[in-house]
């Protein structure tokens, strides 16, 4: 099943095999044995208060870092939205970030870039093939949460009129 076939409020659960792979891959990320586009995302549970980690692929465009959830509104997305902040852990470093949600209208270009860059890993979550034009992502953009990460010490709430320009 592809996330675009589910209601926007849903997400695809991990299989037991995917959970096992993510644990191993998370260890590799923590050890610094992966590319700079990989990180362990840490969020605080919105109900439990516990800290959870999951491996993520970072989309870096023009010096800005974006976080995309190809599975839809997963638990980490819901936790991050409630708390408004996350931490990225890489190579022994842990940095706090504030989240800035990217508007649906600005997501197609970012989703296109994300799929093109990480197609071997995330293609199965998209109904469009890598290489599709950004305009093809417009009808499904609301199904894929996208956030811009802003260093927590530099965050200024831009208000509701903020539009993130995905072009470098």
Short mmCIF file of N, CA and C in Angstrom, two decimals:
data_model
loop_
_atom_site.label_atom_id
_atom_site.label_comp_id
_atom_site.label_asym_id
_atom_site.label_seq_id
_atom_site.Cartn_x
_atom_site.Cartn_y
_atom_site.Cartn_z
N UNK A 1 0.84 -1.18 0.00
CA UNK A 1 0.00 0.00 0.00
C UNK A 1 0.89 1.25 0.00
N UNK A 2 0.48 2.26 -0.72
CA UNK A 2 1.20 3.51 -0.82
C UNK A 2 0.49 4.54 0.05
N UNK A 3 1.25 5.39 0.72
CA UNK A 3 0.67 6.37 1.64
C UNK A 3 -0.36 7.26 0.96
N UNK A 4 -0.18 7.56 -0.31
CA UNK A 4 -1.14 8.43 -1.02
C UNK A 4 -2.52 7.80 -1.11
N UNK A 5 -2.64 6.50 -0.87
CA UNK A 5 -3.93 5.82 -0.90
C UNK A 5 -4.65 5.88 0.44
N UNK A 6 -3.96 6.34 1.48
CA UNK A 6 -4.54 6.42 2.81
C UNK A 6 -5.07 7.83 3.08
N UNK A 7 -6.00 7.98 4.03
CA UNK A 7 -6.42 9.33 4.43
C UNK A 7 -5.20 10.11 4.95
N UNK A 8 -5.25 11.42 4.82
CA UNK A 8 -4.10 12.26 5.20
C UNK A 8 -3.72 12.12 6.66
N UNK A 9 -4.65 11.71 7.52
CA UNK A 9 -4.36 11.59 8.94
C UNK A 9 -3.71 10.26 9.31
N UNK A 10 -3.54 9.36 8.37
CA UNK A 10 -3.01 8.03 8.63
C UNK A 10 -1.54 7.92 8.23
N UNK A 11 -0.92 6.79 8.60
CA UNK A 11 0.45 6.51 8.21
C UNK A 11 0.65 5.01 8.07
N UNK A 12 1.72 4.64 7.39
CA UNK A 12 2.05 3.22 7.23
C UNK A 12 2.90 2.76 8.40
N UNK A 13 2.44 1.72 9.08
CA UNK A 13 3.20 1.14 10.18
C UNK A 13 4.43 0.40 9.65
N UNK A 14 5.48 0.34 10.45
CA UNK A 14 6.66 -0.43 10.08
C UNK A 14 6.38 -1.91 10.26
N UNK A 15 6.98 -2.72 9.40
CA UNK A 15 6.91 -4.16 9.57
C UNK A 15 7.96 -4.57 10.60
N UNK A 16 7.88 -5.77 11.16
CA UNK A 16 8.92 -6.21 12.09
C UNK A 16 10.33 -6.19 11.45
N UNK A 17 10.41 -6.54 10.18
CA UNK A 17 11.70 -6.50 9.49
C UNK A 17 12.23 -5.07 9.39
N UNK A 18 11.34 -4.12 9.08
CA UNK A 18 11.75 -2.72 9.00
C UNK A 18 12.20 -2.20 10.37
N UNK A 19 11.51 -2.60 11.43
CA UNK A 19 11.92 -2.18 12.78
C UNK A 19 13.32 -2.70 13.11
N UNK A 20 13.58 -3.96 12.77
CA UNK A 20 14.91 -4.53 13.03
C UNK A 20 15.98 -3.82 12.21
N UNK A 21 15.67 -3.55 10.94
CA UNK A 21 16.63 -2.83 10.09
C UNK A 21 16.90 -1.44 10.65
N UNK A 22 15.84 -0.73 11.09
CA UNK A 22 16.02 0.62 11.63
C UNK A 22 16.86 0.63 12.89
N UNK A 23 16.74 -0.40 13.71
CA UNK A 23 17.60 -0.48 14.91
C UNK A 23 19.06 -0.60 14.51
N UNK A 24 19.33 -1.50 13.57
CA UNK A 24 20.71 -1.67 13.08
C UNK A 24 21.21 -0.40 12.40
N UNK A 25 20.39 0.18 11.56
CA UNK A 25 20.79 1.39 10.84
C UNK A 25 20.98 2.56 11.81
N UNK A 26 20.13 2.63 12.82
CA UNK A 26 20.29 3.65 13.86
C UNK A 26 21.62 3.54 14.56
N UNK A 27 22.04 2.32 14.83
CA UNK A 27 23.36 2.11 15.45
C UNK A 27 24.47 2.61 14.53
N UNK A 28 24.37 2.30 13.24
CA UNK A 28 25.37 2.77 12.27
C UNK A 28 25.41 4.29 12.19
N UNK A 29 24.25 4.93 12.23
CA UNK A 29 24.20 6.40 12.20
C UNK A 29 24.86 6.95 13.45
N UNK A 30 24.51 6.40 14.60
CA UNK A 30 25.10 6.85 15.86
C UNK A 30 26.61 6.69 15.90
N UNK A 31 27.10 5.67 15.22
CA UNK A 31 28.54 5.43 15.18
C UNK A 31 29.24 6.29 14.12
N UNK A 32 28.45 7.04 13.36
CA UNK A 32 29.04 7.91 12.34
C UNK A 32 29.47 7.19 11.08
N UNK A 33 28.85 6.06 10.79
CA UNK A 33 29.25 5.26 9.64
C UNK A 33 28.34 5.44 8.43
N UNK A 34 27.56 6.52 8.40
CA UNK A 34 26.67 6.78 7.28
C UNK A 34 26.93 8.18 6.74
N UNK A 35 26.21 8.55 5.70
CA UNK A 35 26.42 9.87 5.08
C UNK A 35 25.87 10.99 5.94
N UNK A 36 26.22 12.22 5.56
CA UNK A 36 25.75 13.39 6.32
C UNK A 36 24.26 13.61 6.16
N UNK A 37 23.62 12.92 5.22
CA UNK A 37 22.18 13.04 5.02
C UNK A 37 21.38 12.15 5.96
N UNK A 38 22.06 11.38 6.79
CA UNK A 38 21.40 10.50 7.75
C UNK A 38 21.57 11.04 9.16
N UNK A 39 20.54 10.85 9.97
CA UNK A 39 20.62 11.24 11.38
C UNK A 39 19.63 10.39 12.16
N UNK A 40 19.83 10.37 13.46
CA UNK A 40 18.84 9.78 14.35
C UNK A 40 17.97 10.93 14.83
N UNK A 41 16.70 10.84 14.59
CA UNK A 41 15.76 11.84 15.04
C UNK A 41 15.28 11.43 16.42
N UNK A 42 15.35 12.34 17.36
CA UNK A 42 14.87 12.08 18.72
C UNK A 42 13.70 13.00 19.00
N UNK A 43 12.60 12.42 19.47
CA UNK A 43 11.41 13.18 19.84
C UNK A 43 10.96 12.75 21.23
N UNK A 44 10.21 13.62 21.88
CA UNK A 44 9.63 13.30 23.18
C UNK A 44 8.18 12.88 22.96
N UNK A 45 7.82 11.74 23.53
CA UNK A 45 6.45 11.24 23.38
C UNK A 45 5.43 12.22 23.92
N UNK A 46 4.40 12.48 23.16
CA UNK A 46 3.40 13.47 23.53
C UNK A 46 2.55 13.03 24.72
N UNK A 47 2.46 11.73 24.97
CA UNK A 47 1.68 11.23 26.10
C UNK A 47 2.59 10.68 27.19
N UNK A 48 3.61 9.93 26.79
CA UNK A 48 4.45 9.24 27.76
C UNK A 48 5.58 10.11 28.31
N UNK A 49 6.04 11.08 27.53
CA UNK A 49 7.19 11.87 27.94
C UNK A 49 8.52 11.17 27.71
N UNK A 50 8.46 9.95 27.19
CA UNK A 50 9.68 9.19 26.89
C UNK A 50 10.33 9.73 25.64
N UNK A 51 11.65 9.52 25.53
CA UNK A 51 12.39 9.91 24.33
C UNK A 51 12.45 8.72 23.38
N UNK A 52 12.12 8.99 22.11
CA UNK A 52 12.14 7.97 21.07
C UNK A 52 13.09 8.41 19.96
N UNK A 53 13.75 7.44 19.34
CA UNK A 53 14.62 7.76 18.21
C UNK A 53 14.24 6.92 17.00
N UNK A 54 14.48 7.49 15.84
CA UNK A 54 14.26 6.79 14.59
C UNK A 54 15.22 7.35 13.55
N UNK A 55 15.74 6.52 12.68
CA UNK A 55 16.63 7.03 11.63
C UNK A 55 15.83 7.82 10.58
N UNK A 56 16.42 8.90 10.11
CA UNK A 56 15.78 9.73 9.08
C UNK A 56 16.80 10.11 8.01
N UNK A 57 16.27 10.49 6.86
CA UNK A 57 17.07 11.00 5.76
C UNK A 57 16.79 12.49 5.67
N UNK A 58 17.82 13.30 5.76
CA UNK A 58 17.69 14.74 5.75
C UNK A 58 17.83 15.27 4.33
N UNK A 59 16.93 16.14 3.96
CA UNK A 59 16.99 16.80 2.67
C UNK A 59 17.63 18.16 2.90
N UNK A 60 18.82 18.35 2.36
CA UNK A 60 19.54 19.59 2.54
C UNK A 60 19.57 20.32 1.20
N UNK A 61 18.95 21.51 1.18
CA UNK A 61 18.86 22.30 -0.04
C UNK A 61 19.25 23.74 0.30
N UNK A 62 20.24 24.24 -0.39
CA UNK A 62 20.63 25.63 -0.20
C UNK A 62 20.97 25.98 1.23
N UNK A 63 21.60 25.06 1.95
CA UNK A 63 21.98 25.30 3.34
C UNK A 63 20.84 25.14 4.34
N UNK A 64 19.66 24.81 3.85
CA UNK A 64 18.52 24.59 4.75
C UNK A 64 18.25 23.09 4.85
N UNK A 65 17.81 22.67 6.02
CA UNK A 65 17.57 21.25 6.27
C UNK A 65 16.08 21.00 6.42
N UNK A 66 15.62 20.00 5.67
CA UNK A 66 14.21 19.63 5.71
C UNK A 66 14.08 18.18 6.15
N UNK A 67 12.99 17.92 6.84
CA UNK A 67 12.67 16.59 7.33
C UNK A 67 11.35 16.19 6.68
N UNK A 68 11.35 15.05 6.00
CA UNK A 68 10.16 14.54 5.30
C UNK A 68 9.80 13.19 5.91
N UNK A 69 8.51 12.95 6.09
CA UNK A 69 8.09 11.64 6.55
C UNK A 69 7.35 10.94 5.41
N UNK A 70 8.04 10.01 4.72
CA UNK A 70 7.40 9.35 3.59
C UNK A 70 6.28 8.39 3.99
N UNK A 71 6.16 8.08 5.27
CA UNK A 71 5.11 7.17 5.75
C UNK A 71 3.82 7.90 6.12
N UNK A 72 3.82 9.23 6.06
CA UNK A 72 2.64 10.00 6.44
C UNK A 72 2.75 10.53 7.85
N UNK A 73 1.62 10.72 8.51
CA UNK A 73 1.61 11.31 9.85
C UNK A 73 1.95 10.25 10.91
N UNK A 74 3.20 9.84 10.90
CA UNK A 74 3.67 8.79 11.81
C UNK A 74 3.70 9.31 13.25
N UNK A 75 4.04 8.41 14.15
CA UNK A 75 4.11 8.79 15.56
C UNK A 75 5.15 9.87 15.81
N UNK A 76 6.31 9.79 15.13
CA UNK A 76 7.32 10.83 15.38
C UNK A 76 6.82 12.18 14.91
N UNK A 77 6.04 12.20 13.81
CA UNK A 77 5.48 13.46 13.32
C UNK A 77 4.52 14.04 14.36
N UNK A 78 3.64 13.22 14.87
CA UNK A 78 2.66 13.68 15.85
C UNK A 78 3.34 14.18 17.13
N UNK A 79 4.36 13.43 17.58
CA UNK A 79 5.11 13.85 18.77
C UNK A 79 5.83 15.17 18.52
N UNK A 80 6.47 15.30 17.37
CA UNK A 80 7.22 16.51 17.04
C UNK A 80 6.29 17.72 16.92
N UNK A 81 5.13 17.52 16.33
CA UNK A 81 4.18 18.64 16.19
C UNK A 81 3.71 19.14 17.56
N UNK A 82 3.46 18.22 18.47
CA UNK A 82 3.00 18.62 19.80
C UNK A 82 4.11 19.35 20.56
N UNK A 83 5.34 18.86 20.46
CA UNK A 83 6.44 19.45 21.21
C UNK A 83 7.10 20.64 20.51
N UNK A 84 6.99 20.69 19.19
CA UNK A 84 7.56 21.80 18.45
C UNK A 84 9.07 21.76 18.32
N UNK A 85 9.66 20.69 18.81
CA UNK A 85 11.12 20.58 18.70
C UNK A 85 11.54 19.12 18.59
N UNK A 86 12.72 18.92 18.03
CA UNK A 86 13.32 17.60 17.88
C UNK A 86 14.82 17.74 18.10
N UNK A 87 15.48 16.62 18.20
CA UNK A 87 16.94 16.60 18.25
C UNK A 87 17.45 15.71 17.14
N UNK A 88 18.54 16.09 16.53
CA UNK A 88 19.23 15.23 15.58
C UNK A 88 20.51 14.76 16.23
N UNK A 89 20.74 13.46 16.14
CA UNK A 89 21.95 12.86 16.70
C UNK A 89 22.77 12.27 15.56
N UNK A 90 24.02 12.75 15.46
CA UNK A 90 24.94 12.24 14.45
C UNK A 90 26.35 12.32 14.99
N UNK A 91 27.08 11.24 14.76
CA UNK A 91 28.50 11.20 15.10
C UNK A 91 28.78 11.73 16.51
N UNK A 92 27.97 11.29 17.46
CA UNK A 92 28.18 11.66 18.85
C UNK A 92 27.70 13.05 19.23
N UNK A 93 27.09 13.75 18.30
CA UNK A 93 26.60 15.11 18.56
C UNK A 93 25.08 15.10 18.60
N UNK A 94 24.51 15.87 19.51
CA UNK A 94 23.05 15.97 19.64
C UNK A 94 22.69 17.45 19.60
N UNK A 95 21.89 17.83 18.59
CA UNK A 95 21.54 19.24 18.38
C UNK A 95 20.02 19.39 18.39
N UNK A 96 19.54 20.39 19.12
CA UNK A 96 18.10 20.66 19.19
C UNK A 96 17.69 21.58 18.05
N UNK A 97 16.50 21.27 17.49
CA UNK A 97 15.94 22.07 16.41
C UNK A 97 14.48 22.37 16.69
N UNK A 98 14.06 23.53 16.27
CA UNK A 98 12.64 23.87 16.25
C UNK A 98 12.11 23.47 14.88
N UNK A 99 10.84 23.15 14.83
CA UNK A 99 10.21 22.74 13.57
C UNK A 99 9.43 23.90 12.97
N UNK A 100 9.53 24.02 11.67
CA UNK A 100 8.71 24.97 10.93
C UNK A 100 8.01 24.15 9.86
N UNK A 101 6.71 23.97 10.01
CA UNK A 101 5.95 23.18 9.04
C UNK A 101 5.98 23.88 7.68
N UNK A 102 6.19 23.09 6.64
CA UNK A 102 6.16 23.61 5.28
C UNK A 102 4.72 23.50 4.79
N UNK A 103 4.22 24.57 4.24
CA UNK A 103 2.85 24.60 3.74
C UNK A 103 2.66 23.63 2.59
N UNK A 104 1.44 23.10 2.45
CA UNK A 104 1.13 22.15 1.38
C UNK A 104 1.54 22.68 0.01
N UNK A 105 1.31 23.95 -0.23
CA UNK A 105 1.61 24.54 -1.54
C UNK A 105 3.11 24.54 -1.83
N UNK A 106 3.94 24.52 -0.80
CA UNK A 106 5.39 24.55 -0.98
C UNK A 106 6.02 23.16 -0.96
N UNK A 107 5.23 22.14 -0.67
CA UNK A 107 5.77 20.79 -0.54
C UNK A 107 6.13 20.10 -1.85
N UNK A 108 5.40 20.30 -2.95
CA UNK A 108 5.70 19.51 -4.15
C UNK A 108 7.17 19.53 -4.59
N UNK A 109 7.79 20.68 -4.61
CA UNK A 109 9.20 20.76 -5.03
C UNK A 109 10.10 20.01 -4.05
N UNK A 110 9.80 20.12 -2.76
CA UNK A 110 10.60 19.41 -1.76
C UNK A 110 10.39 17.90 -1.84
N UNK A 111 9.15 17.48 -2.05
CA UNK A 111 8.87 16.05 -2.18
C UNK A 111 9.56 15.48 -3.42
N UNK A 112 9.55 16.23 -4.51
CA UNK A 112 10.24 15.80 -5.73
C UNK A 112 11.74 15.64 -5.45
N UNK A 113 12.34 16.62 -4.80
CA UNK A 113 13.76 16.56 -4.49
C UNK A 113 14.07 15.39 -3.54
N UNK A 114 13.22 15.17 -2.56
CA UNK A 114 13.41 14.08 -1.60
C UNK A 114 13.35 12.73 -2.30
N UNK A 115 12.33 12.54 -3.13
CA UNK A 115 12.20 11.27 -3.84
C UNK A 115 13.36 11.06 -4.81
N UNK A 116 13.76 12.10 -5.52
CA UNK A 116 14.88 11.97 -6.45
C UNK A 116 16.17 11.61 -5.72
N UNK A 117 16.40 12.20 -4.56
CA UNK A 117 17.64 11.97 -3.82
C UNK A 117 17.67 10.62 -3.13
N UNK A 118 16.53 10.17 -2.61
CA UNK A 118 16.49 8.95 -1.81
C UNK A 118 15.61 7.87 -2.45
N UNK A 119 15.54 7.85 -3.75
CA UNK A 119 14.59 6.97 -4.45
C UNK A 119 14.74 5.50 -4.13
N UNK A 120 15.93 5.02 -3.90
CA UNK A 120 16.11 3.59 -3.64
C UNK A 120 15.52 3.17 -2.30
N UNK A 121 15.38 4.14 -1.40
CA UNK A 121 14.86 3.84 -0.07
C UNK A 121 13.38 4.16 0.06
N UNK A 122 12.94 5.28 -0.53
CA UNK A 122 11.58 5.76 -0.28
C UNK A 122 10.62 5.64 -1.46
N UNK A 123 11.06 5.17 -2.61
CA UNK A 123 10.18 5.09 -3.78
C UNK A 123 8.88 4.33 -3.48
N UNK A 124 8.96 3.30 -2.66
CA UNK A 124 7.77 2.47 -2.40
C UNK A 124 6.66 3.21 -1.67
N UNK A 125 6.97 4.38 -1.10
CA UNK A 125 5.95 5.16 -0.38
C UNK A 125 5.27 6.19 -1.28
N UNK A 126 5.73 6.31 -2.52
CA UNK A 126 5.20 7.33 -3.42
C UNK A 126 4.54 6.67 -4.63
N UNK A 127 3.40 7.20 -5.07
CA UNK A 127 2.74 6.65 -6.25
C UNK A 127 3.35 7.18 -7.56
N UNK A 128 4.27 8.11 -7.45
CA UNK A 128 4.92 8.71 -8.61
C UNK A 128 6.36 8.20 -8.71
N UNK A 129 6.88 8.02 -9.90
CA UNK A 129 8.27 7.59 -10.02
C UNK A 129 9.24 8.75 -9.79
N UNK A 130 10.42 8.43 -9.31
CA UNK A 130 11.47 9.45 -9.19
C UNK A 130 11.65 10.08 -10.56
N UNK A 131 11.92 11.36 -10.57
CA UNK A 131 12.08 12.07 -11.84
C UNK A 131 10.80 12.75 -12.30
N UNK A 132 9.71 12.54 -11.59
CA UNK A 132 8.45 13.20 -11.94
C UNK A 132 8.58 14.70 -11.68
N UNK A 133 7.83 15.52 -12.42
CA UNK A 133 7.88 16.96 -12.17
C UNK A 133 7.22 17.31 -10.84
N UNK A 134 7.64 18.42 -10.26
CA UNK A 134 7.09 18.85 -8.98
C UNK A 134 5.58 19.00 -9.02
N UNK A 135 5.05 19.44 -10.15
CA UNK A 135 3.60 19.64 -10.26
C UNK A 135 2.82 18.34 -10.05
N UNK A 136 3.42 17.21 -10.33
CA UNK A 136 2.75 15.92 -10.14
C UNK A 136 2.55 15.59 -8.67
N UNK A 137 3.32 16.23 -7.78
CA UNK A 137 3.22 15.97 -6.35
C UNK A 137 2.13 16.80 -5.67
N UNK A 138 1.62 17.83 -6.36
CA UNK A 138 0.63 18.73 -5.75
C UNK A 138 -0.60 17.99 -5.22
N UNK A 139 -1.20 17.04 -5.96
CA UNK A 139 -2.40 16.37 -5.44
C UNK A 139 -2.16 15.49 -4.22
N UNK A 140 -0.93 15.11 -3.95
CA UNK A 140 -0.66 14.21 -2.82
C UNK A 140 0.17 14.87 -1.73
N UNK A 141 0.50 16.13 -1.89
CA UNK A 141 1.41 16.82 -0.95
C UNK A 141 0.90 16.82 0.48
N UNK A 142 -0.41 16.86 0.68
CA UNK A 142 -0.95 16.89 2.04
C UNK A 142 -0.76 15.57 2.78
N UNK A 143 -0.38 14.52 2.10
CA UNK A 143 -0.19 13.20 2.72
C UNK A 143 1.21 13.03 3.33
N UNK A 144 2.14 13.94 2.98
CA UNK A 144 3.54 13.80 3.38
C UNK A 144 3.98 15.00 4.21
N UNK A 145 4.09 14.84 5.53
CA UNK A 145 4.55 15.95 6.36
C UNK A 145 5.98 16.36 6.00
N UNK A 146 6.20 17.67 5.91
CA UNK A 146 7.52 18.22 5.62
C UNK A 146 7.77 19.36 6.60
N UNK A 147 8.95 19.35 7.20
CA UNK A 147 9.33 20.39 8.16
C UNK A 147 10.69 20.96 7.78
N UNK A 148 10.84 22.25 8.00
CA UNK A 148 12.17 22.82 7.92
C UNK A 148 12.71 22.83 9.34
N UNK A 149 13.95 22.41 9.51
CA UNK A 149 14.57 22.41 10.82
C UNK A 149 15.34 23.71 11.00
N UNK A 150 15.13 24.35 12.14
CA UNK A 150 15.80 25.61 12.46
C UNK A 150 16.49 25.41 13.79
N UNK A 151 17.79 25.71 13.84
CA UNK A 151 18.52 25.57 15.11
C UNK A 151 17.72 26.27 16.20
N UNK A 152 17.47 25.58 17.30
CA UNK A 152 16.58 26.08 18.34
C UNK A 152 17.00 27.45 18.86
N UNK A 153 18.29 27.72 18.93
CA UNK A 153 18.74 29.01 19.45
C UNK A 153 18.56 30.14 18.43
N UNK A 154 18.25 29.81 17.17
CA UNK A 154 18.01 30.82 16.13
C UNK A 154 16.55 30.94 15.75
N UNK A 155 15.67 30.20 16.40
CA UNK A 155 14.27 30.14 15.98
C UNK A 155 13.52 31.39 16.41
N UNK A 156 12.84 31.98 15.44
CA UNK A 156 11.91 33.07 15.69
C UNK A 156 10.62 32.66 15.02
N UNK A 157 9.53 32.62 15.75
CA UNK A 157 8.26 32.20 15.17
C UNK A 157 7.85 33.20 14.10
N UNK A 158 7.76 32.74 12.85
CA UNK A 158 7.46 33.65 11.76
C UNK A 158 5.99 33.99 11.61
N UNK A 159 5.13 33.34 12.35
CA UNK A 159 3.70 33.61 12.23
C UNK A 159 3.08 32.84 11.08
N UNK A 160 1.78 32.99 10.90
CA UNK A 160 1.05 32.19 9.91
C UNK A 160 1.36 32.56 8.46
N UNK A 161 1.96 33.71 8.21
CA UNK A 161 2.24 34.11 6.83
C UNK A 161 3.55 33.56 6.31
N UNK A 162 4.25 32.75 7.10
CA UNK A 162 5.53 32.22 6.65
C UNK A 162 5.33 31.23 5.51
N UNK A 163 6.08 31.44 4.45
CA UNK A 163 6.08 30.51 3.33
C UNK A 163 7.53 30.12 3.11
N UNK A 164 7.79 28.84 3.12
CA UNK A 164 9.14 28.35 2.92
C UNK A 164 9.36 28.18 1.41
N UNK A 165 10.32 28.88 0.88
CA UNK A 165 10.66 28.75 -0.54
C UNK A 165 11.61 27.58 -0.67
N UNK A 166 11.19 26.47 -1.32
CA UNK A 166 12.03 25.28 -1.39
C UNK A 166 13.18 25.41 -2.37
N UNK A 167 13.18 26.44 -3.17
CA UNK A 167 14.27 26.60 -4.14
C UNK A 167 15.48 27.16 -3.43
N UNK A 168 16.69 26.68 -3.77
CA UNK A 168 17.90 27.21 -3.13
C UNK A 168 18.15 28.65 -3.51
#
